[in-house]
Every structure is written in C-alpha cells, then in structure tokens.
PDB file of C-alpha atoms and ligand atoms in Angstrom:
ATOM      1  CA  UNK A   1     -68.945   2.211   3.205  1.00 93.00           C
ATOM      2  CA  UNK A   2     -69.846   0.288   6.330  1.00 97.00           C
ATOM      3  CA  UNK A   3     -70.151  -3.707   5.894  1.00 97.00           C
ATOM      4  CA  UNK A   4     -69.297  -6.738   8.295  1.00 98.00           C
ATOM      5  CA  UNK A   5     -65.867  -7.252   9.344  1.00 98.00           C
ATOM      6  CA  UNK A   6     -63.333  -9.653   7.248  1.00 97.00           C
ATOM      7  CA  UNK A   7     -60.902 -11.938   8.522  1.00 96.00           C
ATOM      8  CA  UNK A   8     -58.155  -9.660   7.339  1.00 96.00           C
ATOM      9  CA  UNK A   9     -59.609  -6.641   9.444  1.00 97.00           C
ATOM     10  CA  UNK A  10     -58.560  -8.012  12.388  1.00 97.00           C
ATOM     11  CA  UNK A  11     -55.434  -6.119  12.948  1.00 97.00           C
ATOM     12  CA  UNK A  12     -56.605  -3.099  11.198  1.00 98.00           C
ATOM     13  CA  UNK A  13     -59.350  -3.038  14.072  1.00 98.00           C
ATOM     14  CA  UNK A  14     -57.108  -3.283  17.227  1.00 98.00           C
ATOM     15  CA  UNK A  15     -55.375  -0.595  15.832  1.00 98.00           C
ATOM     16  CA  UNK A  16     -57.978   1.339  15.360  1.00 98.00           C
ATOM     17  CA  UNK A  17     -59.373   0.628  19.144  1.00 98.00           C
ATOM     18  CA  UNK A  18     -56.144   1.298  20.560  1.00 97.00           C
ATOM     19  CA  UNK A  19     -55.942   4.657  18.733  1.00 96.00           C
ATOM     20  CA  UNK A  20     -59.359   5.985  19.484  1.00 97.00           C
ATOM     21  CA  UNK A  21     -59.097   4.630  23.233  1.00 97.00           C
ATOM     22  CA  UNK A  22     -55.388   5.240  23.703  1.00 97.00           C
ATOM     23  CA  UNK A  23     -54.540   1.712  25.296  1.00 96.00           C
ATOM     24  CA  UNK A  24     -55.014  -1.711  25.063  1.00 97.00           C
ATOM     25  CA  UNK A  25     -57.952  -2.619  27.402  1.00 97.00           C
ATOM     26  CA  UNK A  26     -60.522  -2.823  24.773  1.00 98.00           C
ATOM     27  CA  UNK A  27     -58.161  -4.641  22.300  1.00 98.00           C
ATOM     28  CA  UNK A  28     -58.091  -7.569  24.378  1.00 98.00           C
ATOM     29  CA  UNK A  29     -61.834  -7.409  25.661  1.00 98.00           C
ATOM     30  CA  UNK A  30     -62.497  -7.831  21.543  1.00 98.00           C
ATOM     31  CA  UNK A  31     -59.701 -10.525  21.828  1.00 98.00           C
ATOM     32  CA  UNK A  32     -61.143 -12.354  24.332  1.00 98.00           C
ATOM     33  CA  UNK A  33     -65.184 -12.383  22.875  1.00 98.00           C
ATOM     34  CA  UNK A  34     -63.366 -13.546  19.555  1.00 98.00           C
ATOM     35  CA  UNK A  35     -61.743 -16.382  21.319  1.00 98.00           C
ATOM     36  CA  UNK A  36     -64.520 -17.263  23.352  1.00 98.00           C
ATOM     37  CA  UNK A  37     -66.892 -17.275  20.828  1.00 98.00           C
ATOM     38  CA  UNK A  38     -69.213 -14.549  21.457  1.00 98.00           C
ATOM     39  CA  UNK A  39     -69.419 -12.077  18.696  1.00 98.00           C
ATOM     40  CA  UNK A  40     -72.229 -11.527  17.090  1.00 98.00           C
ATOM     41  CA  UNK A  41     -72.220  -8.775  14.986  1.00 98.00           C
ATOM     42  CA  UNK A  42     -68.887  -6.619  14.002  1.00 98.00           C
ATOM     43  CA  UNK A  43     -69.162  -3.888  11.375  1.00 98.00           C
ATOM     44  CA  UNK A  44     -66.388  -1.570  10.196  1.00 98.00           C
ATOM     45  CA  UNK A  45     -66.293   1.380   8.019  1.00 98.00           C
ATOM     46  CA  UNK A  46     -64.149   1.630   5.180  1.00 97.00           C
ATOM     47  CA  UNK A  47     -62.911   4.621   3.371  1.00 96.00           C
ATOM     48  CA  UNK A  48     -60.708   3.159   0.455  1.00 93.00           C
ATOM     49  CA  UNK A  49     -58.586   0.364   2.062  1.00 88.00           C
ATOM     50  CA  UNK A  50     -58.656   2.435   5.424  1.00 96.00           C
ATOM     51  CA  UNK A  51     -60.633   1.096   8.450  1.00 97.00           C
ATOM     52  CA  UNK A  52     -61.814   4.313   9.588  1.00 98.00           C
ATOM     53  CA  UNK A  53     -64.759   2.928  12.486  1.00 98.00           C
ATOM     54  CA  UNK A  54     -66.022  -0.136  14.026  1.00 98.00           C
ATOM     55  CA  UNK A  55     -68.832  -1.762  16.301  1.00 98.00           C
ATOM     56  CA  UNK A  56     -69.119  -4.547  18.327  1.00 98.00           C
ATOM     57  CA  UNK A  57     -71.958  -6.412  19.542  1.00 99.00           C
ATOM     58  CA  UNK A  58     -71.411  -9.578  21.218  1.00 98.00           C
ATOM     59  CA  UNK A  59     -73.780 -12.325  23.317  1.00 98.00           C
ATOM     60  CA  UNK A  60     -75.053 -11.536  26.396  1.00 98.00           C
ATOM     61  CA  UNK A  61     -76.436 -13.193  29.348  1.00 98.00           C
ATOM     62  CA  UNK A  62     -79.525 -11.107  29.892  1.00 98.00           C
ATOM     63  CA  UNK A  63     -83.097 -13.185  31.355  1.00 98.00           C
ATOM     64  CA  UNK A  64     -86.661 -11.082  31.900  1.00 98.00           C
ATOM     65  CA  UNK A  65     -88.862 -12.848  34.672  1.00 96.00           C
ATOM     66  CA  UNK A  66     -85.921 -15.696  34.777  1.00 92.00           C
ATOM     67  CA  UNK A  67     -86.451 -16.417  30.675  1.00 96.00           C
ATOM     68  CA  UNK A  68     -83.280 -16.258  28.564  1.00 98.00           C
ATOM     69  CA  UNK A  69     -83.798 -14.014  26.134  1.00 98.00           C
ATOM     70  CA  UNK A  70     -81.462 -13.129  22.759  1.00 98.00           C
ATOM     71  CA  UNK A  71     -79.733 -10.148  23.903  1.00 98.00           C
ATOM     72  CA  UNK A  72     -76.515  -8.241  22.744  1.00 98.00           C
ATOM     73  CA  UNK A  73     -73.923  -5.733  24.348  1.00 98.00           C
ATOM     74  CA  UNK A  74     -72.304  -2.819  22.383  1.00 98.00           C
ATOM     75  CA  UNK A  75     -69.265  -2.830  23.102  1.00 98.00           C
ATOM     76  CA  UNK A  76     -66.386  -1.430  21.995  1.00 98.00           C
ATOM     77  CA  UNK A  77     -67.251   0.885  19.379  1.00 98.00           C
ATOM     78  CA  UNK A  78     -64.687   3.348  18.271  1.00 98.00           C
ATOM     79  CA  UNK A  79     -63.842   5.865  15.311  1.00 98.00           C
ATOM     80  CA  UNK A  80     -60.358   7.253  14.555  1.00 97.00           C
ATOM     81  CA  UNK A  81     -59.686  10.501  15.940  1.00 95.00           C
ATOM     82  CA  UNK A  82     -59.411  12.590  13.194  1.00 95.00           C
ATOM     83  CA  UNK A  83     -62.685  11.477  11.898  1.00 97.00           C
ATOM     84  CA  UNK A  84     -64.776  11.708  14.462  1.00 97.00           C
ATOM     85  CA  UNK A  85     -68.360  13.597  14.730  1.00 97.00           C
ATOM     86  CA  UNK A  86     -68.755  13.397  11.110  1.00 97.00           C
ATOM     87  CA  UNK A  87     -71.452  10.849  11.907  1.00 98.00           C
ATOM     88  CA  UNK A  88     -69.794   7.636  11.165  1.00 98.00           C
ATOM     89  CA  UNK A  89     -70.549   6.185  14.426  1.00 98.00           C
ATOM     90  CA  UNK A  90     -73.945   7.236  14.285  1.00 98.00           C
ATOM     91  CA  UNK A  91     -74.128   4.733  10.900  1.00 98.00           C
ATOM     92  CA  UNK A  92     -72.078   1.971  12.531  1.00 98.00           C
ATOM     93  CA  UNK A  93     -75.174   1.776  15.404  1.00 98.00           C
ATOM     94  CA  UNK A  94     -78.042   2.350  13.530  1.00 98.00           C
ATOM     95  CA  UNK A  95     -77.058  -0.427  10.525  1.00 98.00           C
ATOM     96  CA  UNK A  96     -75.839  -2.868  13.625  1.00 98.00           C
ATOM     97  CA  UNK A  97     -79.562  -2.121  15.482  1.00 99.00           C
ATOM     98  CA  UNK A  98     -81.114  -2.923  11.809  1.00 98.00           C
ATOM     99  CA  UNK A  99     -79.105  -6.150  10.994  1.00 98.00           C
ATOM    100  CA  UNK A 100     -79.431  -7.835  14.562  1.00 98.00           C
ATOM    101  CA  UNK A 101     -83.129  -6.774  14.511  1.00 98.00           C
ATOM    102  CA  UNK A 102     -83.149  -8.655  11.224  1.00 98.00           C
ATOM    103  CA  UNK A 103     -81.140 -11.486  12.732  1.00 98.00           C
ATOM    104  CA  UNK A 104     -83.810 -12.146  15.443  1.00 98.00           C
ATOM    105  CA  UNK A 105     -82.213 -10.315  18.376  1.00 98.00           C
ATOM    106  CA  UNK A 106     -84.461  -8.569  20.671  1.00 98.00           C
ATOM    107  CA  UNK A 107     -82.260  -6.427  23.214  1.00 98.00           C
ATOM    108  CA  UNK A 108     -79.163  -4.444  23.236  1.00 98.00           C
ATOM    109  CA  UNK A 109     -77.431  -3.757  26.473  1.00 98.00           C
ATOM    110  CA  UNK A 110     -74.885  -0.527  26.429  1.00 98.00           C
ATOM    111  CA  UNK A 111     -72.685   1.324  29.050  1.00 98.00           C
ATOM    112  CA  UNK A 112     -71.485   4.280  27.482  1.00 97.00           C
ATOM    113  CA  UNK A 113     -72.048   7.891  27.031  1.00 96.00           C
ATOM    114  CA  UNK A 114     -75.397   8.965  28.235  1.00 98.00           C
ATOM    115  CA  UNK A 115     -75.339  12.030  26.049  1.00 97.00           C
ATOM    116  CA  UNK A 116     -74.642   9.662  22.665  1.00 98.00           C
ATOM    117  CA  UNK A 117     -76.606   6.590  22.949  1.00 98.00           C
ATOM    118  CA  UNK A 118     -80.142   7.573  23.725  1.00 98.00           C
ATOM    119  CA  UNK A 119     -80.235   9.406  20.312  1.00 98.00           C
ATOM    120  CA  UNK A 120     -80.458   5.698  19.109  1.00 98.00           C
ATOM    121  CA  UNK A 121     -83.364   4.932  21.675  1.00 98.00           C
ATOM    122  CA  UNK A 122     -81.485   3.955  24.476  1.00 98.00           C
ATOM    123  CA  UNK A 123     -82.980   4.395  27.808  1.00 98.00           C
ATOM    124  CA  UNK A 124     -81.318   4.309  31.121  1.00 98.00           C
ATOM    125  CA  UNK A 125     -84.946   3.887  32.887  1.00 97.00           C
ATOM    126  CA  UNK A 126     -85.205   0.425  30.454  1.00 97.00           C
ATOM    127  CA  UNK A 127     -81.861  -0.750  32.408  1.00 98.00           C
ATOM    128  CA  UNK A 128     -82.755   0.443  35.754  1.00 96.00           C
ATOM    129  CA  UNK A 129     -85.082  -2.925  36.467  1.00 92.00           C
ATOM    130  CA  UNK A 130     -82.299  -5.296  35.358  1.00 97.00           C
ATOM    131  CA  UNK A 131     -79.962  -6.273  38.369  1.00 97.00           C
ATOM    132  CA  UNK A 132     -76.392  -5.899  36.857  1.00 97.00           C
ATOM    133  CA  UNK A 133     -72.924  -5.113  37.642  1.00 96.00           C
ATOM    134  CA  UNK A 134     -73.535  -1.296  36.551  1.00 96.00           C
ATOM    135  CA  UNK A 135     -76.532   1.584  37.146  1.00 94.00           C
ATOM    136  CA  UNK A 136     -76.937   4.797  36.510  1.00 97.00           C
ATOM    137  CA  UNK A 137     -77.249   7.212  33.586  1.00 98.00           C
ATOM    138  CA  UNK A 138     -74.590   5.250  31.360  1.00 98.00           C
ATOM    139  CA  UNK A 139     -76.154   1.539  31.637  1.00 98.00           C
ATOM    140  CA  UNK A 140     -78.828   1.724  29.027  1.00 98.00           C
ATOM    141  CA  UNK A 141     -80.981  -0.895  27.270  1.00 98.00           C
ATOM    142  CA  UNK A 142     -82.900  -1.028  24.052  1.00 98.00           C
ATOM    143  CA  UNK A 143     -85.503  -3.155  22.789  1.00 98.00           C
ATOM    144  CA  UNK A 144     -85.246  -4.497  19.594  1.00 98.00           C
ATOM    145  CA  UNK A 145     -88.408  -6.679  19.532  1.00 98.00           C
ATOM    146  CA  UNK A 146     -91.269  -4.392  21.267  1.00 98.00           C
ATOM    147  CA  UNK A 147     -91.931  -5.974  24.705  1.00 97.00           C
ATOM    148  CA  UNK A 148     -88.510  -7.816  25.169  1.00 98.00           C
ATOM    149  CA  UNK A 149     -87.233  -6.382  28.451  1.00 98.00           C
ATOM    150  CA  UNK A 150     -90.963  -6.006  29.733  1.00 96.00           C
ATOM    151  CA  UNK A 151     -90.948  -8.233  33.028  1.00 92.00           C
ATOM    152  CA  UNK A 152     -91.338  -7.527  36.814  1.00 91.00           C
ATOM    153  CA  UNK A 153     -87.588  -8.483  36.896  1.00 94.00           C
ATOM    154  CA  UNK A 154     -84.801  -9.060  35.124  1.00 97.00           C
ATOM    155  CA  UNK A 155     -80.694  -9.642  34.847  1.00 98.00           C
ATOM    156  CA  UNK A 156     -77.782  -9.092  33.338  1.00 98.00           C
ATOM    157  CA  UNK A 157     -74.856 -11.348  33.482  1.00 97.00           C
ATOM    158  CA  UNK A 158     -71.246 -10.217  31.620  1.00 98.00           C
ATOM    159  CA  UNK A 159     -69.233 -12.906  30.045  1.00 98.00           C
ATOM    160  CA  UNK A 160     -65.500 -13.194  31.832  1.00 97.00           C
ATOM    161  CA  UNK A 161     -64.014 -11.424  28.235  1.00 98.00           C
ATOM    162  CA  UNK A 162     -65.067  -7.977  29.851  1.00 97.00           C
ATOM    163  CA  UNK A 163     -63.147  -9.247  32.989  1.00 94.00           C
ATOM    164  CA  UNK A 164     -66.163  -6.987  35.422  1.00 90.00           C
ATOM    165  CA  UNK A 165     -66.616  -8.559  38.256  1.00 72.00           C
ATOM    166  CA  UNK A 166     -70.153 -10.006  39.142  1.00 58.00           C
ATOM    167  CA  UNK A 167     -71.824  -8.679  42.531  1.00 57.00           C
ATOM    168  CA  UNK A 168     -74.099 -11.588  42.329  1.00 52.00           C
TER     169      UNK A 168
HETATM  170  C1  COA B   1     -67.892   7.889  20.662  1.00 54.75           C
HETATM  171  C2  COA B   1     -67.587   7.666  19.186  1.00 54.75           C
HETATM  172  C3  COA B   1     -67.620   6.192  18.828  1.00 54.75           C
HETATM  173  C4  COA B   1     -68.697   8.397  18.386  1.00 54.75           C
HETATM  174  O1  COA B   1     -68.494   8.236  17.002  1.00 54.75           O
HETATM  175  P1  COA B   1     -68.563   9.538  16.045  1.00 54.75           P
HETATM  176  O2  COA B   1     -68.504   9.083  14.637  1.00 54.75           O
HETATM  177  O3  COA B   1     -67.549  10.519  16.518  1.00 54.75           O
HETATM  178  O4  COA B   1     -70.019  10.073  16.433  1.00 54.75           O
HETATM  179  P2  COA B   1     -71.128  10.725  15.513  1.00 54.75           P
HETATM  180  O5  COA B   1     -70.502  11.608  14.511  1.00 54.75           O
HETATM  181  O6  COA B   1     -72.084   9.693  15.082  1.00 54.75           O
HETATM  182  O7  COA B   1     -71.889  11.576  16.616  1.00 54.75           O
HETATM  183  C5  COA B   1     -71.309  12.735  17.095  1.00 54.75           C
HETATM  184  C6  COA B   1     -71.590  12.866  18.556  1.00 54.75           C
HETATM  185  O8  COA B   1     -70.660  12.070  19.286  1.00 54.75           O
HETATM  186  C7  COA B   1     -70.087  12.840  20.295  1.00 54.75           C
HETATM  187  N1  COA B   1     -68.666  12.499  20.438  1.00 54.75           N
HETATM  188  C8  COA B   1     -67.713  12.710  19.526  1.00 54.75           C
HETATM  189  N2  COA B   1     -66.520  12.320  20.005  1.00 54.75           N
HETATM  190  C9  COA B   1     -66.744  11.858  21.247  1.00 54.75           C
HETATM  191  C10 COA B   1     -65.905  11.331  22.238  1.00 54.75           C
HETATM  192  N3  COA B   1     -64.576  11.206  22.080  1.00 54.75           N
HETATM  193  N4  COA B   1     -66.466  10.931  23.371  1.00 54.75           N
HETATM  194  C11 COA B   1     -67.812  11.065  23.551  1.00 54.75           C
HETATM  195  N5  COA B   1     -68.637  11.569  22.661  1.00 54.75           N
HETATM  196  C12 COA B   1     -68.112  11.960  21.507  1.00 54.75           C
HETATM  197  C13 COA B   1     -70.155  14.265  19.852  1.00 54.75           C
HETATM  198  O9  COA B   1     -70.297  15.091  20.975  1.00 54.75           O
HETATM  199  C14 COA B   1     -71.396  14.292  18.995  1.00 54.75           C
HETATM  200  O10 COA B   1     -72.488  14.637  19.804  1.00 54.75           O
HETATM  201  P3  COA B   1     -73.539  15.729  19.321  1.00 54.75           P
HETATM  202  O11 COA B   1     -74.161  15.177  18.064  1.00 54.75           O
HETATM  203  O12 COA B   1     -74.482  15.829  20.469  1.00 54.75           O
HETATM  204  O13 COA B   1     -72.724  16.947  19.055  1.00 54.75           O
HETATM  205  C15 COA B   1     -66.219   8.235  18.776  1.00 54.75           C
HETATM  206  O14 COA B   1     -66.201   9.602  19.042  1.00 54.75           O
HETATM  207  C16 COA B   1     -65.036   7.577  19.479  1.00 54.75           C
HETATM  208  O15 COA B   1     -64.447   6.651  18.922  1.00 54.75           O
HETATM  209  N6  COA B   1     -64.669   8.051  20.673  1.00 54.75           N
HETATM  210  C17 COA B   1     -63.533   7.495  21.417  1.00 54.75           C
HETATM  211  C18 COA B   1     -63.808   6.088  21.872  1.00 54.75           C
HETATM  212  C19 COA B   1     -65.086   5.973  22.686  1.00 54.75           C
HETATM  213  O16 COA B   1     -65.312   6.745  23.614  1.00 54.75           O
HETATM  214  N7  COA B   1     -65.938   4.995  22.305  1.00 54.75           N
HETATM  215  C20 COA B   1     -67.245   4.820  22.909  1.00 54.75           C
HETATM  216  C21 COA B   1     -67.192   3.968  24.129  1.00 54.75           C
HETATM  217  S1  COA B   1     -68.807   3.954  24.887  1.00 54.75           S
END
C-alpha cells in the first residue's frame, strides 16, 4: 500500500534511507527540506506496519526563458534492501508523477540512475538546455504539463538542503 507520509513515519523513513544508502547523507538532506520547508510530496510504502519504500519530491528553483515555473526534484528515493526490484519503486514514482501532476506541478528534475528513470519518461536531452550544477546522462527532466521546459533557455537552482554547490 503506498499513501503520503504521516507524522509518525518520520523515523521509520531515515531508517529506511540510511539502510538502503548505507549512511547518513541523505537522512539529513530530507532533514534539512523538512526544516526548510520544501517538501512537496513524500510517499511511503507500507507492508503491515513496516515502511518498506519512500519518495521524495521537494521545491525547486527551476525558470524557462527567465519565468519561474512549478517544478520538483526527486530526491531521495529509496527501498529496503531485501525488497528491492520487486517493483515498489517503480509505484512510488509513477503515483508521485500522478499526484503532483494532479497538484498543478509541471516539471520534475532528477539525478539518478540513467538506466532507471527514463522508464518513467525521463530524458537527459530535456535537462541538457537547463544550466545547472550537474550534466550528463544522470541529470534528467520530465514534463509534467506538455510544453513546460520548452524555452530557448532555462535554469536550475538547488536549495542549500542538498548542500551542492552553485557554479553560478
Ligand atoms: C533504486 C531503487 C529506489 C529502485 O527501487 P526498486 O523497487 O528496487 O525498483 P523497481 O523494482 O521499481 O525497478 C527495478 C529496477 O531497478 C534497478 N535497481 C534495483 N536495485 C538497484 C540499485 N541498488 N541501484 C540501481 N538500480 C537498481 C534494477 O536493475 C531494475 O532494473 P530493470 O527493471 O532494468 O531490471 C532501489 O533499488 C534502492 O533503494 N536502491 C538504493 C538506493 C538508491 O540508489 N536510490 C536511488 C537514488 S537515485
């Protein structure tokens, strides 16, 4: 069962972040976006009382021919070892990309694995236009509303809770 994230998760999901990535670096990016405001979607999936996945999206900085427009990054999303490519990430991205589409959103932003995420419709060429801290095959973009990352030129700006520093 996948559903939005409850206050008394919380826990449950560092610990599941800091099994699946072995450390604490994306425990306290999640830490940080909490305290500083920016999540804006976080889904978990539960198998009895057992947090068994989760996915976050939070707000990001991210303007198309210098307008602002309602983007998202994916990041972290994780799913405990021992129950992983079974396909429960695969549901944690696809419900997220339905309910922010829902919710108005109209881009998501992802570094990550460039043999998982384009499955979803990420595209590396989407990302290449956008000036950013990152390039290559792992910084990928979606659109969520047709036409939303369609400019001549565009940027992407992290919030300090991912700590990356800005070339700009
Ligand atoms: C990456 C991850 C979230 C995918 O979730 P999942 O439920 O295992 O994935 P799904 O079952 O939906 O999809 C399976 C695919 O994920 C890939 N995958 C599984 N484990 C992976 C891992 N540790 N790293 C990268 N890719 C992985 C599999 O190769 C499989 O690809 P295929 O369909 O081409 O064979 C999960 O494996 C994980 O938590 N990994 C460790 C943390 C991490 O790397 N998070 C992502 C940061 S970008």
């Amino acid at each position: 069962m996948i559903g939005e994230e409850r206050p008394d998760d919380i826990a449950a999901i560092a610990a599941l972040n800091r099994a699946a990535f072995g450390g604490e670096e994306e425990v306290e990016i999640i830490d940080r976006l909490r305290r500083d405001g920016l999540v804006a979607l976080s889904l978990v999936g539960r198998d009895a009382d057992a947090i068994i996945g989760h996915i976050l999206f939070s707000d990001l900085d991210v303007t198309v021919d210098r307008r602002r427009i309602r983007a998202v990054t994916l990041a972290p999303m994780a799913v405990v070892p021992d129950r992983q490519s079974a396909g429960i990430g695969s549901r944690l991205v696809r419900l997220g990309l339905a309910l922010l589409t829902e919710r108005g959103y109209e881009a998501v932003i992802v570094l990550g694995h460039p043999g998982y995420y384009p499955r979803f419709g990420f595209s590396a060429a989407l990302a290449a236009k956008l000036a950013a801290p990152f390039s290559g095959a792992a910084f990928m973009a979606l659109e969520l509303k047709p036409g939303a990352l369609a400019g001549t030129s565009g940027a992407v700006r992290y919030p300090r809770a991912f700590r990356i520093e800005d070339p700009a």
